[in-house]
Amino acid sequence: GAVVSQHPSWVICKSGTSVKIECRSLDFQATTMFWYRQFPKQSLMLMATSNEGSKATYEQGVEKDKFLINHASLTLSTLTVTSAHPEDSSFYICSASPRQDNQPQHFGDGTRLSIL
Amino acid sequence: KQEVTQIPAALSVPEGENLVLNCSFTDSAIYNLQWFRQDPGKGLTSLLLIQSSQREQTSGRLNASLDKSSGRSTLYIAASQPGDSATYLCAASGGGNKLTFGTGTQLKVEL
């Protein structure tokens, strides 16, 4: 089946640093990738939709200057949390969708981000 | 704005029992509805996807149904096993393949 690789799986860093998370589709071309955030005991909340070769579309309330998304190729999207603070600590999950609309999304294993 | 709710929030059953998880959504204009499993600290595993034109999907001991008119979906798990213990999430797919996730049901199957 389709595989999405997310890296790193876990990161701890000091407040004020920037953290980059990678999401790769390993065996299919992903026109669209999605980034979600999940707080403990809560469901996934969509942060932004990333389309290859164009600017990401952010959901209401998500700061685009805080969460930088780059989708430079059909197999890679990156999320950079800039100047991270403790309130940014969360579980971040990406998903990728093949070219066709309304096809199932395939999810990465997530990144646990802890800001000290 | 789509809202997805799951009931119950948590469920504990003895091994071997059949069980039903419920999912309701407010906007019936969906393309599909998916059920996922999430183990603690892990990503999502897709279990079943029901297209808007379908009524149900089956995979092994799992059966998912969809009633768009009433805004409901159910996930039926037959002969539950301890390995089924996880959080189960449903998600409704709207325009642009955006998923709106439910609040989840945390299932524990006890020996």
PDB file of C-alpha atoms in Angstrom:
ATOM      1  CA  GLY A   1       0.000   0.000   0.000  1.00  0.00           C
ATOM      2  CA  ALA A   2       0.847   3.668  -0.249  1.00  0.00           C
ATOM      3  CA  VAL A   3       3.496   4.819   2.189  1.00  0.00           C
ATOM      4  CA  VAL A   4       4.087   8.256   3.635  1.00  0.00           C
ATOM      5  CA  SER A   5       7.245   8.833   5.618  1.00  0.00           C
ATOM      6  CA  GLN A   6       7.441  11.599   8.192  1.00  0.00           C
ATOM      7  CA  HIS A   7      10.680  12.709   9.823  1.00  0.00           C
ATOM      8  CA  PRO A   8      11.673  13.238  12.559  1.00  0.00           C
ATOM      9  CA  SER A   9       9.341  11.204  14.711  1.00  0.00           C
ATOM     10  CA  TRP A  10      10.301  13.038  17.865  1.00  0.00           C
ATOM     11  CA  VAL A  11      12.096  16.285  18.584  1.00  0.00           C
ATOM     12  CA  ILE A  12      12.847  18.276  21.712  1.00  0.00           C
ATOM     13  CA  CYS A  13      14.304  21.738  21.423  1.00  0.00           C
ATOM     14  CA  LYS A  14      14.695  24.998  23.247  1.00  0.00           C
ATOM     15  CA  SER A  15      12.230  27.837  22.999  1.00  0.00           C
ATOM     16  CA  GLY A  16      13.055  30.212  20.133  1.00  0.00           C
ATOM     17  CA  THR A  17      14.513  27.664  17.753  1.00  0.00           C
ATOM     18  CA  SER A  18      13.002  26.651  14.440  1.00  0.00           C
ATOM     19  CA  VAL A  19      12.090  23.073  13.673  1.00  0.00           C
ATOM     20  CA  LYS A  20      11.604  21.502  10.252  1.00  0.00           C
ATOM     21  CA  ILE A  21       9.428  18.437   9.710  1.00  0.00           C
ATOM     22  CA  GLU A  22       9.544  16.484   6.451  1.00  0.00           C
ATOM     23  CA  CYS A  23       6.754  14.530   4.816  1.00  0.00           C
ATOM     24  CA  ARG A  24       7.547  12.262   1.874  1.00  0.00           C
ATOM     25  CA  SER A  25       5.339  10.097  -0.287  1.00  0.00           C
ATOM     26  CA  LEU A  26       7.484   7.070  -1.066  1.00  0.00           C
ATOM     27  CA  ASP A  27       5.618   5.271  -3.814  1.00  0.00           C
ATOM     28  CA  PHE A  28       3.238   7.747  -5.387  1.00  0.00           C
ATOM     29  CA  GLN A  29       3.129  11.334  -6.553  1.00  0.00           C
ATOM     30  CA  ALA A  30       1.291  13.595  -4.155  1.00  0.00           C
ATOM     31  CA  THR A  31      -0.237  16.657  -5.732  1.00  0.00           C
ATOM     32  CA  THR A  32      -1.637  17.642  -2.382  1.00  0.00           C
ATOM     33  CA  MET A  33      -0.316  17.220   1.123  1.00  0.00           C
ATOM     34  CA  PHE A  34      -2.066  18.155   4.334  1.00  0.00           C
ATOM     35  CA  TRP A  35      -0.658  19.149   7.701  1.00  0.00           C
ATOM     36  CA  TYR A  36      -2.565  18.459  10.928  1.00  0.00           C
ATOM     37  CA  ARG A  37      -1.964  19.206  14.571  1.00  0.00           C
ATOM     38  CA  GLN A  38      -3.232  17.082  17.426  1.00  0.00           C
ATOM     39  CA  PHE A  39      -3.215  18.101  21.079  1.00  0.00           C
ATOM     40  CA  PRO A  40      -3.412  15.413  23.790  1.00  0.00           C
ATOM     41  CA  LYS A  41      -6.778  13.706  24.013  1.00  0.00           C
ATOM     42  CA  GLN A  42      -8.077  15.751  21.101  1.00  0.00           C
ATOM     43  CA  SER A  43      -8.765  15.063  17.468  1.00  0.00           C
ATOM     44  CA  LEU A  44      -6.762  16.145  14.437  1.00  0.00           C
ATOM     45  CA  MET A  45      -7.150  19.722  13.305  1.00  0.00           C
ATOM     46  CA  LEU A  46      -6.230  20.662   9.756  1.00  0.00           C
ATOM     47  CA  MET A  47      -3.603  23.401   9.699  1.00  0.00           C
ATOM     48  CA  ALA A  48      -2.971  23.840   5.991  1.00  0.00           C
ATOM     49  CA  THR A  49      -3.260  22.313   2.551  1.00  0.00           C
ATOM     50  CA  SER A  50      -0.068  22.175   0.530  1.00  0.00           C
ATOM     51  CA  ASN A  51      -0.144  21.992  -3.255  1.00  0.00           C
ATOM     52  CA  GLU A  52       2.979  21.242  -5.257  1.00  0.00           C
ATOM     53  CA  GLY A  53       4.454  24.333  -6.828  1.00  0.00           C
ATOM     54  CA  SER A  54       2.104  26.827  -5.203  1.00  0.00           C
ATOM     55  CA  LYS A  55       1.547  28.556  -1.894  1.00  0.00           C
ATOM     56  CA  ALA A  56      -0.105  26.646   0.902  1.00  0.00           C
ATOM     57  CA  THR A  57      -3.661  27.384   1.963  1.00  0.00           C
ATOM     58  CA  TYR A  58      -3.930  27.904   5.695  1.00  0.00           C
ATOM     59  CA  GLU A  59      -6.979  27.262   7.856  1.00  0.00           C
ATOM     60  CA  GLN A  60      -8.490  30.065   9.833  1.00  0.00           C
ATOM     61  CA  GLY A  61      -6.495  30.870  12.931  1.00  0.00           C
ATOM     62  CA  VAL A  62      -3.239  29.289  11.741  1.00  0.00           C
ATOM     63  CA  GLU A  63      -0.388  31.763  11.418  1.00  0.00           C
ATOM     64  CA  LYS A  64       1.299  31.343   8.048  1.00  0.00           C
ATOM     65  CA  ASP A  65       4.420  33.177   9.195  1.00  0.00           C
ATOM     66  CA  LYS A  66       4.684  30.847  12.163  1.00  0.00           C
ATOM     67  CA  PHE A  67       4.152  27.627  10.266  1.00  0.00           C
ATOM     68  CA  LEU A  68       6.035  27.766   6.984  1.00  0.00           C
ATOM     69  CA  ILE A  69       5.058  25.133   4.442  1.00  0.00           C
ATOM     70  CA  ASN A  70       7.014  24.257   1.330  1.00  0.00           C
ATOM     71  CA  HIS A  71       5.909  21.718  -1.274  1.00  0.00           C
ATOM     72  CA  ALA A  72       8.715  21.852  -3.791  1.00  0.00           C
ATOM     73  CA  SER A  73       8.198  18.465  -5.406  1.00  0.00           C
ATOM     74  CA  LEU A  74       5.511  15.859  -5.903  1.00  0.00           C
ATOM     75  CA  THR A  75       7.008  13.700  -3.154  1.00  0.00           C
ATOM     76  CA  LEU A  76       8.102  16.145  -0.468  1.00  0.00           C
ATOM     77  CA  SER A  77       6.463  18.756   1.713  1.00  0.00           C
ATOM     78  CA  THR A  78       8.054  20.422   4.724  1.00  0.00           C
ATOM     79  CA  LEU A  79       6.591  22.210   7.712  1.00  0.00           C
ATOM     80  CA  THR A  80       8.853  24.605   9.594  1.00  0.00           C
ATOM     81  CA  VAL A  81       7.754  25.815  12.996  1.00  0.00           C
ATOM     82  CA  THR A  82       9.564  29.124  13.336  1.00  0.00           C
ATOM     83  CA  SER A  83      10.699  30.534  16.674  1.00  0.00           C
ATOM     84  CA  ALA A  84       8.933  27.719  18.481  1.00  0.00           C
ATOM     85  CA  HIS A  85       7.501  28.267  21.963  1.00  0.00           C
ATOM     86  CA  PRO A  86       6.111  25.817  24.528  1.00  0.00           C
ATOM     87  CA  GLU A  87       2.547  26.378  23.291  1.00  0.00           C
ATOM     88  CA  ASP A  88       3.632  24.966  19.916  1.00  0.00           C
ATOM     89  CA  SER A  89       4.325  21.617  21.553  1.00  0.00           C
ATOM     90  CA  SER A  90       2.016  19.139  19.902  1.00  0.00           C
ATOM     91  CA  PHE A  91       1.776  16.104  17.652  1.00  0.00           C
ATOM     92  CA  TYR A  92       2.054  17.075  13.995  1.00  0.00           C
ATOM     93  CA  ILE A  93       0.844  14.676  11.291  1.00  0.00           C
ATOM     94  CA  CYS A  94       1.037  14.963   7.542  1.00  0.00           C
ATOM     95  CA  SER A  95      -0.962  13.198   4.886  1.00  0.00           C
ATOM     96  CA  ALA A  96      -0.600  12.894   1.144  1.00  0.00           C
ATOM     97  CA  SER A  97      -3.120  12.395  -1.591  1.00  0.00           C
ATOM     98  CA  PRO A  98      -2.510  11.124  -5.134  1.00  0.00           C
ATOM     99  CA  ARG A  99      -3.323  13.255  -8.124  1.00  0.00           C
ATOM    100  CA  GLN A 100      -6.962  12.306  -8.342  1.00  0.00           C
ATOM    101  CA  ASP A 101      -9.489  14.206  -6.263  1.00  0.00           C
ATOM    102  CA  ASN A 102     -11.197  12.611  -3.309  1.00  0.00           C
ATOM    103  CA  GLN A 103      -8.845   9.678  -3.175  1.00  0.00           C
ATOM    104  CA  PRO A 104      -7.895   8.373   0.254  1.00  0.00           C
ATOM    105  CA  GLN A 105      -5.275  10.295   2.128  1.00  0.00           C
ATOM    106  CA  HIS A 106      -2.284   8.375   3.395  1.00  0.00           C
ATOM    107  CA  PHE A 107      -0.882   9.459   6.715  1.00  0.00           C
ATOM    108  CA  GLY A 108       2.604   9.685   8.129  1.00  0.00           C
ATOM    109  CA  ASP A 109       3.419   8.394  11.596  1.00  0.00           C
ATOM    110  CA  GLY A 110       3.523  11.886  13.065  1.00  0.00           C
ATOM    111  CA  THR A 111       6.118  14.050  14.795  1.00  0.00           C
ATOM    112  CA  ARG A 112       6.044  14.659  18.530  1.00  0.00           C
ATOM    113  CA  LEU A 113       7.344  18.203  19.085  1.00  0.00           C
ATOM    114  CA  SER A 114       8.291  19.289  22.595  1.00  0.00           C
ATOM    115  CA  ILE A 115       9.501  22.843  23.183  1.00  0.00           C
ATOM    116  CA  LEU A 116      11.254  23.477  26.492  1.00  0.00           C
TER     117      LEU A 116
ATOM    118  CA  LYS B   1     -18.857  24.433   8.638  1.00  0.00           C
ATOM    119  CA  GLN B   2     -18.713  20.667   8.981  1.00  0.00           C
ATOM    120  CA  GLU B   3     -18.774  19.288  12.503  1.00  0.00           C
ATOM    121  CA  VAL B   4     -18.152  15.631  13.267  1.00  0.00           C
ATOM    122  CA  THR B   5     -19.037  14.031  16.581  1.00  0.00           C
ATOM    123  CA  GLN B   6     -18.332  10.542  17.871  1.00  0.00           C
ATOM    124  CA  ILE B   7     -20.142   8.671  20.577  1.00  0.00           C
ATOM    125  CA  PRO B   8     -19.126   7.227  22.962  1.00  0.00           C
ATOM    126  CA  ALA B   9     -15.891   9.029  23.816  1.00  0.00           C
ATOM    127  CA  ALA B  10     -14.593   5.913  25.534  1.00  0.00           C
ATOM    128  CA  LEU B  11     -15.662   2.297  25.598  1.00  0.00           C
ATOM    129  CA  SER B  12     -14.449  -0.745  27.495  1.00  0.00           C
ATOM    130  CA  VAL B  13     -15.663  -4.221  26.517  1.00  0.00           C
ATOM    131  CA  PRO B  14     -14.692  -7.812  27.277  1.00  0.00           C
ATOM    132  CA  GLU B  15     -12.928  -9.806  24.599  1.00  0.00           C
ATOM    133  CA  GLY B  16     -15.233 -11.446  22.080  1.00  0.00           C
ATOM    134  CA  GLU B  17     -17.988  -8.882  22.280  1.00  0.00           C
ATOM    135  CA  ASN B  18     -19.438  -7.229  19.189  1.00  0.00           C
ATOM    136  CA  LEU B  19     -19.537  -3.458  19.347  1.00  0.00           C
ATOM    137  CA  VAL B  20     -20.689  -0.378  17.449  1.00  0.00           C
ATOM    138  CA  LEU B  21     -19.018   2.995  17.262  1.00  0.00           C
ATOM    139  CA  ASN B  22     -21.049   5.984  16.153  1.00  0.00           C
ATOM    140  CA  CYS B  23     -20.144   9.008  14.062  1.00  0.00           C
ATOM    141  CA  SER B  24     -22.407  11.905  13.136  1.00  0.00           C
ATOM    142  CA  PHE B  25     -21.773  14.842  10.817  1.00  0.00           C
ATOM    143  CA  THR B  26     -23.690  18.062  10.290  1.00  0.00           C
ATOM    144  CA  ASP B  27     -23.182  18.667   6.551  1.00  0.00           C
ATOM    145  CA  SER B  28     -24.416  15.814   4.374  1.00  0.00           C
ATOM    146  CA  ALA B  29     -22.600  17.152   1.286  1.00  0.00           C
ATOM    147  CA  ILE B  30     -19.632  14.838   1.675  1.00  0.00           C
ATOM    148  CA  TYR B  31     -17.582  12.943  -0.893  1.00  0.00           C
ATOM    149  CA  ASN B  32     -16.722  10.087   1.388  1.00  0.00           C
ATOM    150  CA  LEU B  33     -16.379   9.072   4.993  1.00  0.00           C
ATOM    151  CA  GLN B  34     -13.361   7.310   6.411  1.00  0.00           C
ATOM    152  CA  TRP B  35     -12.682   5.375   9.574  1.00  0.00           C
ATOM    153  CA  PHE B  36      -9.184   5.367  11.037  1.00  0.00           C
ATOM    154  CA  ARG B  37      -7.423   3.687  13.885  1.00  0.00           C
ATOM    155  CA  GLN B  38      -4.814   5.511  15.960  1.00  0.00           C
ATOM    156  CA  ASP B  39      -2.562   3.784  18.461  1.00  0.00           C
ATOM    157  CA  PRO B  40      -1.040   5.895  21.277  1.00  0.00           C
ATOM    158  CA  GLY B  41       1.632   8.256  19.984  1.00  0.00           C
ATOM    159  CA  LYS B  42       1.246   6.988  16.440  1.00  0.00           C
ATOM    160  CA  GLY B  43      -0.173   8.185  13.149  1.00  0.00           C
ATOM    161  CA  LEU B  44      -3.369   7.016  11.522  1.00  0.00           C
ATOM    162  CA  THR B  45      -4.178   3.694   9.912  1.00  0.00           C
ATOM    163  CA  SER B  46      -7.009   3.801   7.400  1.00  0.00           C
ATOM    164  CA  LEU B  47      -9.592   1.106   8.080  1.00  0.00           C
ATOM    165  CA  LEU B  48     -12.479   1.715   5.709  1.00  0.00           C
ATOM    166  CA  LEU B  49     -13.565   4.360   3.222  1.00  0.00           C
ATOM    167  CA  ILE B  50     -17.193   4.687   2.139  1.00  0.00           C
ATOM    168  CA  GLN B  51     -17.924   6.757  -0.945  1.00  0.00           C
ATOM    169  CA  SER B  52     -20.958   9.034  -0.734  1.00  0.00           C
ATOM    170  CA  SER B  53     -22.834   6.774  -3.167  1.00  0.00           C
ATOM    171  CA  GLN B  54     -22.244   3.680  -1.053  1.00  0.00           C
ATOM    172  CA  ARG B  55     -24.111   2.402   1.974  1.00  0.00           C
ATOM    173  CA  GLU B  56     -21.463   0.210   3.562  1.00  0.00           C
ATOM    174  CA  GLN B  57     -17.992  -1.291   3.335  1.00  0.00           C
ATOM    175  CA  THR B  58     -16.589  -4.416   4.924  1.00  0.00           C
ATOM    176  CA  SER B  59     -13.079  -5.541   5.745  1.00  0.00           C
ATOM    177  CA  GLY B  60     -12.606  -8.656   7.808  1.00  0.00           C
ATOM    178  CA  ARG B  61     -14.289  -8.172  11.193  1.00  0.00           C
ATOM    179  CA  LEU B  62     -15.058  -4.528  10.416  1.00  0.00           C
ATOM    180  CA  ASN B  63     -18.177  -3.188   8.774  1.00  0.00           C
ATOM    181  CA  ALA B  64     -18.868   0.499   8.252  1.00  0.00           C
ATOM    182  CA  SER B  65     -22.206   1.956   7.183  1.00  0.00           C
ATOM    183  CA  LEU B  66     -23.136   5.380   5.891  1.00  0.00           C
ATOM    184  CA  ASP B  67     -26.483   7.177   5.942  1.00  0.00           C
ATOM    185  CA  LYS B  68     -25.942  10.572   4.369  1.00  0.00           C
ATOM    186  CA  SER B  69     -29.509  11.746   4.811  1.00  0.00           C
ATOM    187  CA  SER B  70     -29.328  11.394   8.566  1.00  0.00           C
ATOM    188  CA  GLY B  71     -25.663  12.399   8.785  1.00  0.00           C
ATOM    189  CA  ARG B  72     -24.562   9.185  10.449  1.00  0.00           C
ATOM    190  CA  SER B  73     -21.992   6.457  10.080  1.00  0.00           C
ATOM    191  CA  THR B  74     -21.333   3.433  12.237  1.00  0.00           C
ATOM    192  CA  LEU B  75     -18.342   1.155  12.594  1.00  0.00           C
ATOM    193  CA  TYR B  76     -19.200  -2.374  13.654  1.00  0.00           C
ATOM    194  CA  ILE B  77     -16.438  -4.539  15.102  1.00  0.00           C
ATOM    195  CA  ALA B  78     -17.227  -8.219  15.415  1.00  0.00           C
ATOM    196  CA  ALA B  79     -15.662 -10.551  17.958  1.00  0.00           C
ATOM    197  CA  SER B  80     -13.446  -7.891  19.482  1.00  0.00           C
ATOM    198  CA  GLN B  81      -9.865  -8.724  20.486  1.00  0.00           C
ATOM    199  CA  PRO B  82      -7.381  -7.019  22.844  1.00  0.00           C
ATOM    200  CA  GLY B  83      -5.412  -5.983  19.747  1.00  0.00           C
ATOM    201  CA  ASP B  84      -8.372  -3.866  18.688  1.00  0.00           C
ATOM    202  CA  SER B  85      -7.699  -1.513  21.597  1.00  0.00           C
ATOM    203  CA  ALA B  86      -6.988   1.914  20.117  1.00  0.00           C
ATOM    204  CA  THR B  87      -8.653   5.225  19.361  1.00  0.00           C
ATOM    205  CA  TYR B  88     -11.015   5.133  16.410  1.00  0.00           C
ATOM    206  CA  LEU B  89     -11.561   8.287  14.382  1.00  0.00           C
ATOM    207  CA  CYS B  90     -14.065   8.996  11.672  1.00  0.00           C
ATOM    208  CA  ALA B  91     -13.508  11.753   9.135  1.00  0.00           C
ATOM    209  CA  ALA B  92     -15.811  13.339   6.579  1.00  0.00           C
ATOM    210  CA  SER B  93     -14.332  14.429   3.267  1.00  0.00           C
ATOM    211  CA  GLY B  94     -15.516  17.731   1.816  1.00  0.00           C
ATOM    212  CA  GLY B  95     -14.425  19.887  -1.097  1.00  0.00           C
ATOM    213  CA  GLY B  96     -10.730  19.865  -1.933  1.00  0.00           C
ATOM    214  CA  ASN B  97     -10.375  16.484  -0.243  1.00  0.00           C
ATOM    215  CA  LYS B  98     -10.330  18.185   3.146  1.00  0.00           C
ATOM    216  CA  LEU B  99     -11.016  15.879   6.053  1.00  0.00           C
ATOM    217  CA  THR B 100     -12.930  16.945   9.135  1.00  0.00           C
ATOM    218  CA  PHE B 101     -12.174  14.579  11.960  1.00  0.00           C
ATOM    219  CA  GLY B 102     -14.423  13.491  14.765  1.00  0.00           C
ATOM    220  CA  THR B 103     -13.519  13.605  18.398  1.00  0.00           C
ATOM    221  CA  GLY B 104     -12.638   9.916  18.519  1.00  0.00           C
ATOM    222  CA  THR B 105     -13.697   6.876  20.530  1.00  0.00           C
ATOM    223  CA  GLN B 106     -11.093   5.329  22.788  1.00  0.00           C
ATOM    224  CA  LEU B 107     -11.684   1.577  22.803  1.00  0.00           C
ATOM    225  CA  LYS B 108     -10.301  -0.877  25.318  1.00  0.00           C
ATOM    226  CA  VAL B 109     -10.890  -4.588  24.858  1.00  0.00           C
ATOM    227  CA  GLU B 110     -10.144  -6.498  28.025  1.00  0.00           C
ATOM    228  CA  LEU B 111      -9.107 -10.113  28.425  1.00  0.00           C
TER     229      LEU B 111
END
